[in-house]
Amino acid sequence: MSILTFRDVSLRYPPQPGRKGAVEKRVLDGINLQVASDELVAVIGRSGSGKTSLLNLAAGFLAPSAGTITVDGVPVRGPGADRAVVFQDDALYPWLDALNNVAFPLKLKGVPLAERRARAQALLDRVGLADAGDRNIWELSGGMRQRVGIARALAAEPRFLLLDEPLGALDALTRTRMQEFLLRIKAESGAGALLITHSIEEALLLGTRVVVLSPNPGRLTAEIEAGFNAEVRAGASVAAVKASPLFKRMHAGLTGLIHSGDDEELAA
Amino acid sequence: MTFSTDIETLAPATDAEIGEKASAGRPVPVAVISAITITAIIGVWALASYYALVSPVFLPSPRQVVIALYNLIVTGFVDATLAEHVGASLYRIFGALIASILIGIPAGIAIGTSRVGRGILDPIVEFLRPLPPLAYLPLIIIWVGIGEASKITVIALSMLPSIILSTSAGVRSVSKDHVNAARSLGATRRQVLAEVVLPSAVPSILTGVRIALGAGWTTLVAAELVAATSGIGFMIQSAAQFLVTDIVIAGIVVIALIAILLEFLARLIERRLVPWAAHR
Ligand SMILES: Nc1ncnc2c1ncn2[C@@H]1O[C@H](COP(=O)(O)OP(=O)(O)OP(=O)(O)O)[C@@H](O)[C@H]1O
Ligand SMILES: [Mg+2]
């Protein structure tokens, strides 16, 4: 059991050089958050509220201006394979085929060729792409690419999956299927997950917990436990769960919290 | 890379106004028009020499040039056959290409990845780039002598800037997400460079190599005109001294054909090696 912890984390971007009267931008302020291995914490917030910044801090791409981020008590000092990131626009390597993209983290670790191919193939099997190994990345659909990206992250055997709107670019039907898929994969992998999303519905459906990030500066203003992902994993259909009165009530409550007036995407 | 900027494709509505026949048939392919142009030029040339409008010393007939070409291939000129001259030239250009790749790619990486590298190398590249290679050929000859080394050095120097600049541009164009993905999957700095930055730069490097080949070929012929005892440029220079104009023209045609061939090969290699470049 691992725990990813944000303690009093703040992030300021320095002022843009050259711009007159520029001030540093306070993006995140006093963030306290924990993600455990058995959790999927969904972060929702308006565009520009600092969600990606939060994830980049967890990934180690950014260093906090104040506060600490730790994994099992050890401060995060930079990116590492214990926190594998899945990017919104997949960030797969077009010069590698699907199999070698998945095998990439194993290659970095020096796993011998035959073994890493076998392990990458097993991961492709798991994400339902058993036959896609020799396909070029640009020949894959958006949903397939995201599955390759997730398989690649899993190959690193991370303690945490950091997912920045991994389903944001997908059409509604594919997205629903991918939501079920994400839940299954997350549970099987035993990794904790931090999921950034624009969609309240997705956050409620997938998150064991949902936290709301309010902008200017980004603060965590609400945190709710959501049990719907357990229902889905227990076999309930996604459509039925979404139609339940409790789901609708929580959805409405979260929508109010984010007072989404100027952001139509949040209503989705 | 076939962005059409034809007026015809941009504004088909004006076709009729321009006066093109609004025929029902397909438009004449560009290749056909080009073929007609080439035939016409050769035709005018043939007529001009047939009616002796120009002295054959200045302009031999196409037939004479073809015969000269045949003789060049079979018996040669100034102690070497055409193949030997071309071989000498190709040896120089590929020797120079290898040298400039070996130096240019690491230099480009240094410029693209490090402030210190950029600080040191940028002024050198910027000094070298606009210089006509023949301007420093005499100096190179003083330094390394008149032999092969001086020619290969000059050609390599003329190729270096485009290889260095295309490498550094390629290195700098690497996607931030690609780098971050590798780092979050456990890559060390060195692995990021070898597994992500370099592969990303390959399309740009290949483009640089293609441009370098063009620049190198120009420099090569010029250098051989000035200082050589073999090679296609030397062959032309010698022929010109004896006013053997048909060989001069045959040589020019061969130079052009080789340039086209090099360009074609380079593009073929680009397409084979980096099919993904079009899909980024
Ligand atoms: N490198 C940077 N320098 C300065 N300001 C930045 C930088 N990156 C982000 N910001 C600012 O920080 C704020 C939060 O950005 P961030 O990308 O974290 O938001 P987000 O919640 O992920 O938005 P979205 O939902 O649109 O992806 C924004 O106002 C943005 O303009
Ligand atoms: Mg974002």
Coordinates of C-alpha atoms and ligand atoms in Angstrom, one line a residue:
Chain A
M1 CA 0.0 0.0 0.0
S2 CA 1.5 3.3 -1.2
I3 CA 0.4 6.8 -0.5
L4 CA 0.9 9.9 -2.6
T5 CA 0.7 13.0 -0.4
F6 CA 0.4 16.7 -1.2
R7 CA 1.1 18.7 1.9
D8 CA 0.4 22.5 1.9
V9 CA 1.5 22.6 -1.7
S10 CA 1.5 25.9 -3.6
L11 CA 2.6 26.7 -7.1
R12 CA 3.4 30.0 -8.6
Y13 CA 4.5 30.6 -12.1
P14 CA 7.0 33.4 -12.5
P15 CA 5.9 36.5 -14.3
Q16 CA 6.3 36.4 -18.0
P17 CA 9.5 38.3 -18.8
G18 CA 9.1 41.3 -21.0
R19 CA 5.5 41.9 -20.3
K20 CA 5.0 45.2 -18.5
G21 CA 3.4 45.0 -15.1
A22 CA 3.5 41.3 -15.1
V23 CA 3.1 39.6 -11.8
E24 CA 3.7 36.0 -10.8
K25 CA 0.7 33.8 -11.2
R26 CA -0.5 31.9 -8.2
V27 CA -1.9 28.7 -9.7
L28 CA -2.2 26.4 -6.7
D29 CA -2.6 27.4 -3.1
G30 CA -2.4 25.2 0.0
I31 CA -3.3 21.9 -1.6
N32 CA -3.6 19.0 0.8
L33 CA -4.4 15.7 -0.8
Q34 CA -3.7 12.0 -0.4
V35 CA -4.1 9.2 -2.9
A36 CA -3.7 5.7 -1.7
S37 CA -3.1 2.6 -3.9
D38 CA -6.7 1.4 -3.6
E39 CA -8.1 4.7 -4.6
L40 CA -8.9 6.6 -7.8
V41 CA -9.1 10.2 -6.9
A42 CA -10.8 12.3 -9.5
V43 CA -10.0 16.0 -9.8
I44 CA -12.5 18.2 -11.5
G45 CA -12.4 21.9 -12.0
R46 CA -12.9 24.6 -14.6
S47 CA -10.5 25.1 -17.5
G48 CA -7.5 27.0 -16.1
S49 CA -8.1 26.0 -12.5
G50 CA -4.8 24.3 -12.3
K51 CA -5.6 20.6 -12.8
T52 CA -2.8 19.9 -15.2
S53 CA -0.4 21.9 -12.9
L54 CA -1.5 19.6 -10.0
L55 CA -0.8 16.5 -12.0
N56 CA 2.5 17.9 -13.3
L57 CA 3.6 18.4 -9.7
A58 CA 2.7 14.8 -8.8
A59 CA 4.6 13.6 -11.8
G60 CA 7.6 15.7 -10.8
F61 CA 7.6 17.7 -14.1
L62 CA 7.2 20.8 -11.8
A63 CA 8.5 21.5 -8.4
P64 CA 6.2 23.1 -5.8
S65 CA 6.8 26.7 -4.8
A66 CA 5.9 25.7 -1.2
G67 CA 4.9 22.6 0.6
T68 CA 6.0 19.0 -0.2
I69 CA 4.8 16.1 -2.3
T70 CA 5.8 12.7 -1.1
V71 CA 5.4 9.1 -2.0
D72 CA 5.3 6.9 1.1
G73 CA 7.1 9.7 2.9
V74 CA 9.8 10.2 0.4
P75 CA 9.8 13.6 -1.2
V76 CA 9.3 13.6 -5.0
R77 CA 12.4 15.1 -6.6
G78 CA 11.5 14.6 -10.2
P79 CA 9.7 12.3 -12.6
G80 CA 10.0 8.6 -12.0
A81 CA 8.6 5.3 -13.1
D82 CA 6.7 4.9 -9.8
R83 CA 4.3 7.6 -11.1
A84 CA 3.5 6.9 -14.7
V85 CA 1.6 9.6 -16.7
V86 CA -1.0 9.0 -19.3
F87 CA -1.3 12.1 -21.4
Q88 CA -4.4 13.7 -22.9
D89 CA -3.0 13.4 -26.4
D90 CA -1.4 10.1 -25.9
A91 CA 2.3 11.2 -26.4
L92 CA 3.0 7.8 -28.0
Y93 CA 6.2 7.6 -30.0
P94 CA 5.3 7.5 -33.7
W95 CA 8.7 6.0 -34.7
L96 CA 7.8 2.9 -32.7
D97 CA 5.0 0.5 -33.4
A98 CA 2.3 -0.2 -30.8
L99 CA 4.2 -3.1 -29.2
N100 CA 7.5 -1.2 -28.9
N101 CA 5.6 1.7 -27.4
V102 CA 4.4 -0.5 -24.7
A103 CA 7.8 -2.1 -24.3
F104 CA 9.4 1.3 -24.0
P105 CA 9.6 1.5 -20.2
L106 CA 11.0 -2.1 -20.2
K107 CA 13.7 -1.1 -22.6
L108 CA 14.6 1.8 -20.3
K109 CA 15.0 -0.7 -17.5
G110 CA 17.3 -2.9 -19.6
V111 CA 14.9 -5.9 -19.8
P112 CA 16.2 -8.2 -22.6
L113 CA 14.5 -8.0 -26.0
A114 CA 12.6 -11.3 -25.9
E115 CA 11.3 -10.8 -22.4
R116 CA 10.2 -7.3 -23.0
R117 CA 8.4 -8.2 -26.2
A118 CA 6.5 -11.0 -24.4
R119 CA 5.6 -8.7 -21.5
A120 CA 4.5 -5.9 -23.8
Q121 CA 2.4 -8.4 -25.8
A122 CA 0.7 -9.6 -22.5
L123 CA -0.1 -6.0 -21.7
L124 CA -1.6 -5.4 -25.2
D125 CA -3.7 -8.6 -24.6
R126 CA -4.9 -7.1 -21.4
V127 CA -6.0 -3.8 -22.9
G128 CA -7.8 -5.7 -25.7
L129 CA -5.3 -5.0 -28.5
A130 CA -3.8 -8.4 -28.9
D131 CA -3.4 -8.1 -32.6
A132 CA -2.4 -4.4 -32.8
G133 CA 1.3 -4.9 -31.8
D134 CA 2.8 -4.3 -35.2
R135 CA 0.5 -1.5 -36.2
N136 CA 1.8 2.0 -36.6
I137 CA 0.6 4.5 -34.1
W138 CA -1.0 6.8 -36.7
E139 CA -3.1 3.9 -37.9
L140 CA -4.8 3.5 -34.6
S141 CA -8.1 5.1 -33.5
G142 CA -8.2 7.5 -30.6
G143 CA -9.5 4.9 -28.2
M144 CA -6.9 2.4 -29.3
R145 CA -4.1 4.9 -28.8
Q146 CA -5.2 5.7 -25.3
R147 CA -5.2 2.0 -24.5
V148 CA -1.7 1.7 -25.8
G149 CA -0.8 4.7 -23.7
I150 CA -2.3 3.1 -20.6
A151 CA -0.6 -0.2 -21.4
R152 CA 2.7 1.7 -21.7
A153 CA 2.2 3.3 -18.4
L154 CA 1.4 -0.1 -16.8
A155 CA 4.6 -1.5 -18.3
A156 CA 6.5 0.8 -15.9
E157 CA 4.8 -1.0 -13.0
P158 CA 4.0 2.3 -11.4
R159 CA 2.7 2.7 -7.9
F160 CA 0.5 5.5 -9.2
L161 CA -1.2 6.2 -12.5
L162 CA -1.5 9.9 -13.3
L163 CA -4.1 10.4 -15.9
D164 CA -4.6 13.9 -17.4
E165 CA -7.9 13.8 -19.2
P166 CA -7.1 10.6 -20.9
L167 CA -10.5 10.3 -22.4
G168 CA -11.0 14.0 -23.2
A169 CA -10.5 13.6 -26.9
L170 CA -12.8 10.6 -27.4
D171 CA -16.3 10.5 -28.8
A172 CA -19.1 9.8 -26.3
L173 CA -19.6 6.1 -27.1
T174 CA -15.9 5.3 -27.1
R175 CA -15.6 7.3 -23.9
T176 CA -18.2 5.2 -22.1
R177 CA -16.5 2.0 -23.1
M178 CA -13.1 3.4 -22.0
Q179 CA -14.5 4.4 -18.6
E180 CA -15.4 0.8 -17.9
F181 CA -12.1 -0.3 -19.2
L182 CA -10.2 2.2 -17.0
L183 CA -11.9 1.0 -13.9
R184 CA -11.0 -2.6 -14.7
I185 CA -7.4 -1.9 -15.5
K186 CA -7.0 0.3 -12.5
A187 CA -8.3 -2.4 -10.2
E188 CA -6.2 -5.1 -11.8
S189 CA -3.0 -3.1 -11.6
G190 CA -3.2 -2.3 -7.9
A191 CA -1.9 1.1 -8.6
G192 CA -3.4 4.3 -7.1
A193 CA -4.8 6.7 -9.6
L194 CA -5.1 10.4 -9.9
L195 CA -7.5 11.3 -12.7
I196 CA -8.0 14.7 -14.1
T197 CA -11.2 15.3 -15.9
H198 CA -13.5 18.0 -17.2
S199 CA -16.5 15.8 -16.8
I200 CA -18.4 15.7 -13.5
E201 CA -20.1 12.6 -14.7
E202 CA -16.8 10.8 -15.4
A203 CA -15.4 11.9 -12.0
L204 CA -18.4 10.6 -10.2
L205 CA -18.5 7.4 -12.1
L206 CA -14.8 6.5 -11.8
G207 CA -13.6 8.2 -8.6
T208 CA -13.6 6.6 -5.2
R209 CA -13.2 10.2 -4.2
V210 CA -13.9 13.4 -6.1
V211 CA -12.2 16.6 -5.3
V212 CA -13.1 20.0 -6.7
L213 CA -10.4 22.4 -7.7
S214 CA -11.5 26.1 -7.7
P215 CA -9.5 28.6 -9.6
N216 CA -7.6 31.8 -8.8
P217 CA -5.7 30.5 -7.0
G218 CA -6.5 26.8 -7.3
R219 CA -7.8 25.5 -4.0
L220 CA -9.4 22.2 -3.2
T221 CA -12.9 23.4 -2.1
A222 CA -14.8 20.2 -1.8
E223 CA -14.2 16.5 -1.4
I224 CA -16.8 13.8 -1.7
E225 CA -16.8 10.0 -1.4
A226 CA -18.3 8.3 -4.5
G227 CA -19.2 4.7 -4.5
F228 CA -20.4 4.3 -8.0
N229 CA -17.2 2.8 -9.3
A230 CA -17.7 -0.2 -7.0
E231 CA -21.2 -0.7 -8.4
V232 CA -19.8 -0.7 -11.9
R233 CA -17.1 -3.1 -11.0
A234 CA -19.6 -5.3 -9.4
G235 CA -21.4 -5.5 -12.7
A236 CA -23.9 -2.7 -12.8
S237 CA -24.3 -1.1 -16.2
V238 CA -22.9 2.3 -16.6
A239 CA -26.1 3.6 -18.0
A240 CA -28.1 2.3 -15.0
V241 CA -25.7 3.9 -12.6
K242 CA -25.9 7.2 -14.3
A243 CA -29.7 7.1 -14.3
S244 CA -29.9 6.5 -10.5
P245 CA -31.4 9.3 -8.4
L246 CA -28.4 9.4 -6.1
F247 CA -26.0 9.9 -9.1
K248 CA -28.2 12.6 -10.4
R249 CA -28.3 14.4 -7.1
M250 CA -24.6 14.3 -6.6
H251 CA -24.1 15.4 -10.1
A252 CA -26.3 18.4 -9.5
G253 CA -24.6 19.2 -6.3
L254 CA -21.1 19.1 -7.8
T255 CA -22.3 21.2 -10.7
G256 CA -23.4 23.8 -8.2
L257 CA -20.1 23.7 -6.4
I258 CA -18.2 24.4 -9.5
H259 CA -20.7 27.1 -10.4
S260 CA -20.0 26.4 -13.9
G261 CA -21.7 29.4 -15.4
D262 CA -19.0 30.2 -17.9
D263 CA -17.9 26.8 -18.9
E264 CA -20.4 24.8 -20.9
E265 CA -18.1 21.7 -21.0
L266 CA -18.6 21.1 -17.3
A267 CA -22.3 20.5 -17.9
A268 CA -21.5 17.4 -19.8
Chain B
M1 CA 5.6 17.6 -49.8
T2 CA 3.4 18.4 -52.7
F3 CA 1.7 21.5 -51.7
S4 CA 0.2 22.8 -54.9
T5 CA 0.3 26.5 -55.3
D6 CA -0.9 26.4 -58.9
I7 CA -3.1 29.3 -59.7
E8 CA -5.3 26.7 -61.5
T9 CA -5.9 24.7 -58.3
L10 CA -6.3 27.9 -56.2
A11 CA -8.8 29.6 -58.4
P12 CA -10.4 27.2 -60.9
A13 CA -13.1 29.7 -61.7
T14 CA -10.7 31.9 -63.6
D15 CA -9.6 29.2 -66.0
A16 CA -12.0 30.3 -68.7
E17 CA -11.0 34.0 -68.4
I18 CA -7.3 33.1 -68.7
G19 CA -8.3 31.6 -72.0
E20 CA -7.7 27.9 -71.4
K21 CA -10.1 25.8 -73.4
A22 CA -13.0 24.6 -71.4
S23 CA -12.5 21.1 -72.9
A24 CA -14.4 18.2 -71.4
G25 CA -11.2 16.1 -71.2
R26 CA -8.8 15.8 -68.3
P27 CA -6.2 18.7 -67.9
V28 CA -2.8 17.9 -69.4
P29 CA -0.5 16.5 -66.7
V30 CA 2.4 18.7 -65.6
A31 CA 4.8 16.0 -66.5
V32 CA 3.6 16.0 -70.1
I33 CA 4.0 19.8 -70.3
S34 CA 7.5 19.5 -68.9
A35 CA 8.4 16.8 -71.4
I36 CA 7.2 19.0 -74.2
T37 CA 9.3 21.9 -72.9
I38 CA 12.4 19.8 -72.8
T39 CA 11.7 18.4 -76.3
A40 CA 11.2 22.0 -77.6
I41 CA 14.5 23.2 -76.1
I42 CA 16.4 20.3 -77.6
G43 CA 14.6 21.0 -80.9
V44 CA 15.5 24.6 -81.0
W45 CA 19.1 23.7 -80.1
A46 CA 19.2 21.1 -82.9
L47 CA 17.8 23.6 -85.4
A48 CA 20.2 26.3 -84.3
S49 CA 23.2 24.0 -84.8
Y50 CA 21.8 22.5 -88.0
Y51 CA 21.4 25.8 -89.7
A52 CA 24.8 26.9 -88.2
L53 CA 23.2 29.9 -86.5
V54 CA 25.9 29.5 -83.8
S55 CA 29.4 28.2 -84.4
P56 CA 29.8 24.6 -83.4
V57 CA 32.7 25.6 -81.2
F58 CA 30.2 27.4 -79.0
L59 CA 27.2 25.2 -79.5
P60 CA 27.8 21.6 -80.9
S61 CA 24.7 19.8 -82.0
P62 CA 22.8 17.5 -79.7
R63 CA 24.0 14.6 -81.8
Q64 CA 27.6 15.6 -81.2
V65 CA 27.0 15.8 -77.5
V66 CA 25.5 12.4 -77.4
I67 CA 28.5 11.0 -79.3
A68 CA 30.8 12.8 -76.9
L69 CA 28.9 11.2 -74.1
Y70 CA 29.3 7.8 -75.7
N71 CA 33.0 8.4 -76.2
L72 CA 33.4 9.6 -72.6
I73 CA 31.8 6.4 -71.4
V74 CA 33.9 4.1 -73.6
T75 CA 37.3 5.8 -74.0
G76 CA 37.2 8.7 -71.6
F77 CA 38.9 12.0 -71.5
V78 CA 42.0 13.3 -69.9
D79 CA 43.2 9.9 -68.8
A80 CA 40.0 8.6 -67.3
T81 CA 36.6 7.3 -68.4
L82 CA 33.4 9.1 -67.4
A83 CA 32.8 6.4 -64.8
E84 CA 36.2 7.1 -63.3
H85 CA 35.6 10.9 -63.2
V86 CA 32.2 10.4 -61.7
G87 CA 33.6 7.9 -59.3
A88 CA 36.3 10.3 -58.2
S89 CA 33.6 13.0 -57.6
L90 CA 31.2 10.7 -55.8
Y91 CA 34.1 9.4 -53.6
R92 CA 34.7 13.0 -52.6
I93 CA 31.1 13.9 -51.9
F94 CA 30.4 10.8 -49.9
G95 CA 33.6 11.1 -48.0
A96 CA 32.7 14.7 -47.2
L97 CA 29.1 13.6 -46.3
I98 CA 30.3 11.1 -43.8
A99 CA 32.8 13.6 -42.3
S100 CA 30.1 16.3 -42.0
I101 CA 27.6 13.9 -40.5
L102 CA 30.1 12.7 -37.9
I103 CA 30.9 16.3 -36.9
G104 CA 27.6 17.9 -37.7
I105 CA 25.1 15.7 -35.8
P106 CA 27.0 15.9 -32.4
A107 CA 27.5 19.6 -33.0
G108 CA 23.8 20.1 -33.8
I109 CA 22.8 18.1 -30.7
A110 CA 25.2 20.3 -28.6
I111 CA 23.6 23.5 -30.0
G112 CA 20.1 22.1 -29.5
T113 CA 20.5 20.8 -26.0
S114 CA 23.0 23.0 -24.2
R115 CA 23.4 26.7 -23.6
V116 CA 27.1 26.3 -23.5
G117 CA 27.1 24.3 -26.8
R118 CA 25.0 27.0 -28.4
G119 CA 27.2 29.7 -27.1
I120 CA 30.4 28.1 -28.5
L121 CA 29.1 26.7 -31.8
D122 CA 26.5 29.3 -32.9
P123 CA 29.0 32.0 -33.9
I124 CA 31.2 29.4 -35.8
V125 CA 28.2 28.1 -37.8
E126 CA 26.9 31.6 -38.4
F127 CA 30.3 32.6 -39.7
L128 CA 30.7 29.6 -41.9
R129 CA 27.1 29.4 -43.3
P130 CA 27.0 32.5 -45.5
L131 CA 30.6 32.1 -46.8
P132 CA 31.0 30.8 -50.4
P133 CA 33.1 27.7 -50.0
L134 CA 35.5 28.8 -52.8
A135 CA 36.4 31.8 -50.6
Y136 CA 38.1 29.5 -48.1
L137 CA 39.3 26.9 -50.6
P138 CA 42.7 28.6 -51.1
L139 CA 43.3 28.7 -47.4
I140 CA 42.4 25.0 -47.0
I141 CA 44.8 24.3 -49.8
I142 CA 47.6 26.1 -47.9
W143 CA 46.7 24.2 -44.8
V144 CA 46.2 20.7 -46.1
G145 CA 47.7 20.7 -49.6
I146 CA 46.2 20.3 -53.0
G147 CA 45.3 16.6 -52.7
E148 CA 42.0 14.9 -51.9
A149 CA 42.0 16.1 -48.3
S150 CA 41.6 19.7 -49.3
K151 CA 38.6 19.0 -51.6
I152 CA 36.9 16.7 -49.1
T153 CA 37.5 19.4 -46.4
V154 CA 35.9 22.1 -48.4
I155 CA 33.0 20.0 -49.4
A156 CA 32.4 18.9 -45.9
L157 CA 32.6 22.5 -44.7
S158 CA 30.0 23.5 -47.2
M159 CA 27.7 20.7 -46.0
L160 CA 28.3 21.2 -42.3
P161 CA 26.0 24.2 -41.6
S162 CA 22.9 22.6 -43.0
I163 CA 23.5 19.4 -41.1
I164 CA 24.3 21.2 -37.9
L165 CA 21.3 23.6 -38.2
S166 CA 18.8 20.8 -39.2
T167 CA 20.0 18.7 -36.3
S168 CA 19.7 21.4 -33.8
A169 CA 16.3 22.4 -35.2
G170 CA 15.2 18.8 -35.0
V171 CA 16.4 18.4 -31.5
R172 CA 14.6 21.5 -30.4
S173 CA 11.4 20.5 -32.1
V174 CA 11.0 17.4 -29.9
S175 CA 7.6 17.3 -28.3
K176 CA 7.6 18.3 -24.6
D177 CA 5.0 15.5 -23.9
H178 CA 7.3 13.0 -25.5
V179 CA 10.2 14.0 -23.3
N180 CA 8.0 14.1 -20.2
A181 CA 6.4 10.7 -21.0
A182 CA 9.9 9.2 -21.1
R183 CA 11.0 10.8 -17.9
S184 CA 7.8 9.6 -16.1
L185 CA 8.4 6.1 -17.4
G186 CA 11.9 6.1 -15.8
A187 CA 14.3 7.4 -18.5
T188 CA 17.6 8.9 -17.5
R189 CA 18.8 12.1 -19.2
R190 CA 20.9 10.0 -21.5
Q191 CA 18.0 7.7 -22.4
V192 CA 15.8 10.7 -23.1
L193 CA 18.4 11.9 -25.5
A194 CA 19.0 8.6 -27.2
E195 CA 15.4 7.2 -27.2
V196 CA 13.3 10.3 -27.7
V197 CA 15.2 13.4 -28.7
L198 CA 17.4 11.8 -31.4
P199 CA 14.6 9.8 -33.1
S200 CA 12.4 12.9 -33.1
A201 CA 15.2 14.8 -34.9
V202 CA 15.8 12.2 -37.6
P203 CA 13.3 13.6 -40.2
S204 CA 14.9 17.0 -39.8
I205 CA 18.4 15.6 -40.0
L206 CA 17.5 13.7 -43.2
T207 CA 16.2 16.9 -44.7
G208 CA 19.4 18.6 -43.7
V209 CA 21.4 15.8 -45.3
R210 CA 19.5 16.2 -48.5
I211 CA 20.1 19.9 -48.6
A212 CA 23.7 19.3 -47.7
L213 CA 24.1 16.9 -50.6
G214 CA 22.9 19.6 -53.0
A215 CA 25.2 22.2 -51.5
G216 CA 28.1 19.7 -51.5
W217 CA 27.6 18.8 -55.1
T218 CA 27.8 22.5 -56.1
T219 CA 30.9 23.0 -54.1
L220 CA 32.5 19.8 -55.4
V221 CA 32.1 20.7 -59.0
A222 CA 33.4 24.3 -58.3
A223 CA 36.3 22.9 -56.3
E224 CA 37.2 20.5 -59.1
L225 CA 37.1 23.3 -61.6
V226 CA 39.8 25.1 -59.6
A227 CA 42.0 22.4 -58.2
A228 CA 41.8 18.8 -59.2
T229 CA 43.4 16.2 -61.5
S230 CA 40.3 14.0 -61.7
G231 CA 36.6 14.3 -61.3
I232 CA 33.7 15.5 -63.3
G233 CA 34.4 19.2 -62.7
F234 CA 38.1 18.7 -63.7
M235 CA 36.9 16.9 -66.8
I236 CA 34.8 19.9 -67.9
Q237 CA 37.6 22.4 -67.1
S238 CA 40.1 20.4 -69.2
A239 CA 37.7 20.1 -72.1
A240 CA 37.0 23.9 -71.9
Q241 CA 40.7 24.6 -72.1
F242 CA 40.8 22.7 -75.4
L243 CA 37.5 24.2 -76.6
V244 CA 36.0 20.7 -76.7
T245 CA 32.6 22.1 -76.2
D246 CA 30.6 18.9 -76.7
I247 CA 32.4 17.3 -73.8
V248 CA 31.7 20.4 -71.7
I249 CA 28.0 20.2 -72.4
A250 CA 27.9 16.4 -71.9
G251 CA 29.7 16.9 -68.6
I252 CA 27.1 19.5 -67.5
V253 CA 24.3 17.2 -68.4
V254 CA 25.9 14.4 -66.3
I255 CA 26.4 16.8 -63.4
A256 CA 22.7 17.7 -63.5
L257 CA 21.6 14.1 -63.8
I258 CA 23.7 13.1 -60.8
A259 CA 22.3 16.0 -58.8
I260 CA 18.8 14.9 -59.6
L261 CA 19.7 11.3 -58.7
L262 CA 21.1 12.3 -55.4
E263 CA 18.0 14.3 -54.5
F264 CA 15.8 11.4 -55.6
L265 CA 17.8 8.9 -53.5
A266 CA 17.7 11.2 -50.5
R267 CA 14.0 11.5 -50.7
L268 CA 13.6 7.8 -51.1
I269 CA 15.6 7.2 -48.0
E270 CA 13.6 9.8 -46.1
R271 CA 10.4 8.1 -47.0
R272 CA 11.7 4.6 -46.1
L273 CA 13.4 5.6 -42.9
V274 CA 10.8 8.0 -41.4
P275 CA 7.4 7.1 -42.8
W276 CA 6.0 8.5 -39.5
A277 CA 7.3 12.0 -40.2
A278 CA 4.1 12.8 -42.1
H279 CA 1.9 11.7 -39.2
R280 CA 3.2 13.7 -36.3
Ligands
LIG1 N1 4.1 27.5 -17.8 C1 3.2 28.4 -17.3 N2 3.5 29.6 -17.1 C2 2.6 30.5 -16.7 N3 1.3 30.2 -16.4 C3 0.9 29.0 -16.6 C4 1.8 28.0 -17.1 N4 1.1 26.8 -17.3 C5 -0.1 27.1 -16.9 N5 -0.3 28.4 -16.5 C6 -1.5 29.0 -16.0 O1 -1.9 28.3 -14.8 C7 -3.3 28.2 -14.8 C8 -3.6 26.7 -14.6 O2 -3.2 26.0 -15.8 P1 -3.5 24.4 -15.9 O3 -3.0 24.0 -17.3 O4 -2.9 23.7 -14.8 O5 -5.1 24.4 -15.9 P2 -6.1 23.2 -16.2 O6 -7.0 23.2 -15.1 O7 -5.3 22.0 -16.5 O8 -6.8 23.7 -17.5 P3 -7.5 22.9 -18.7 O9 -8.7 22.3 -18.1 O10 -7.8 23.9 -19.7 O11 -6.5 21.9 -19.1 C9 -3.8 28.8 -16.1 O12 -4.3 30.1 -15.7 C10 -2.6 28.9 -17.0 O13 -2.7 30.0 -17.8
MG2 MG -5.2 20.7 -18.3

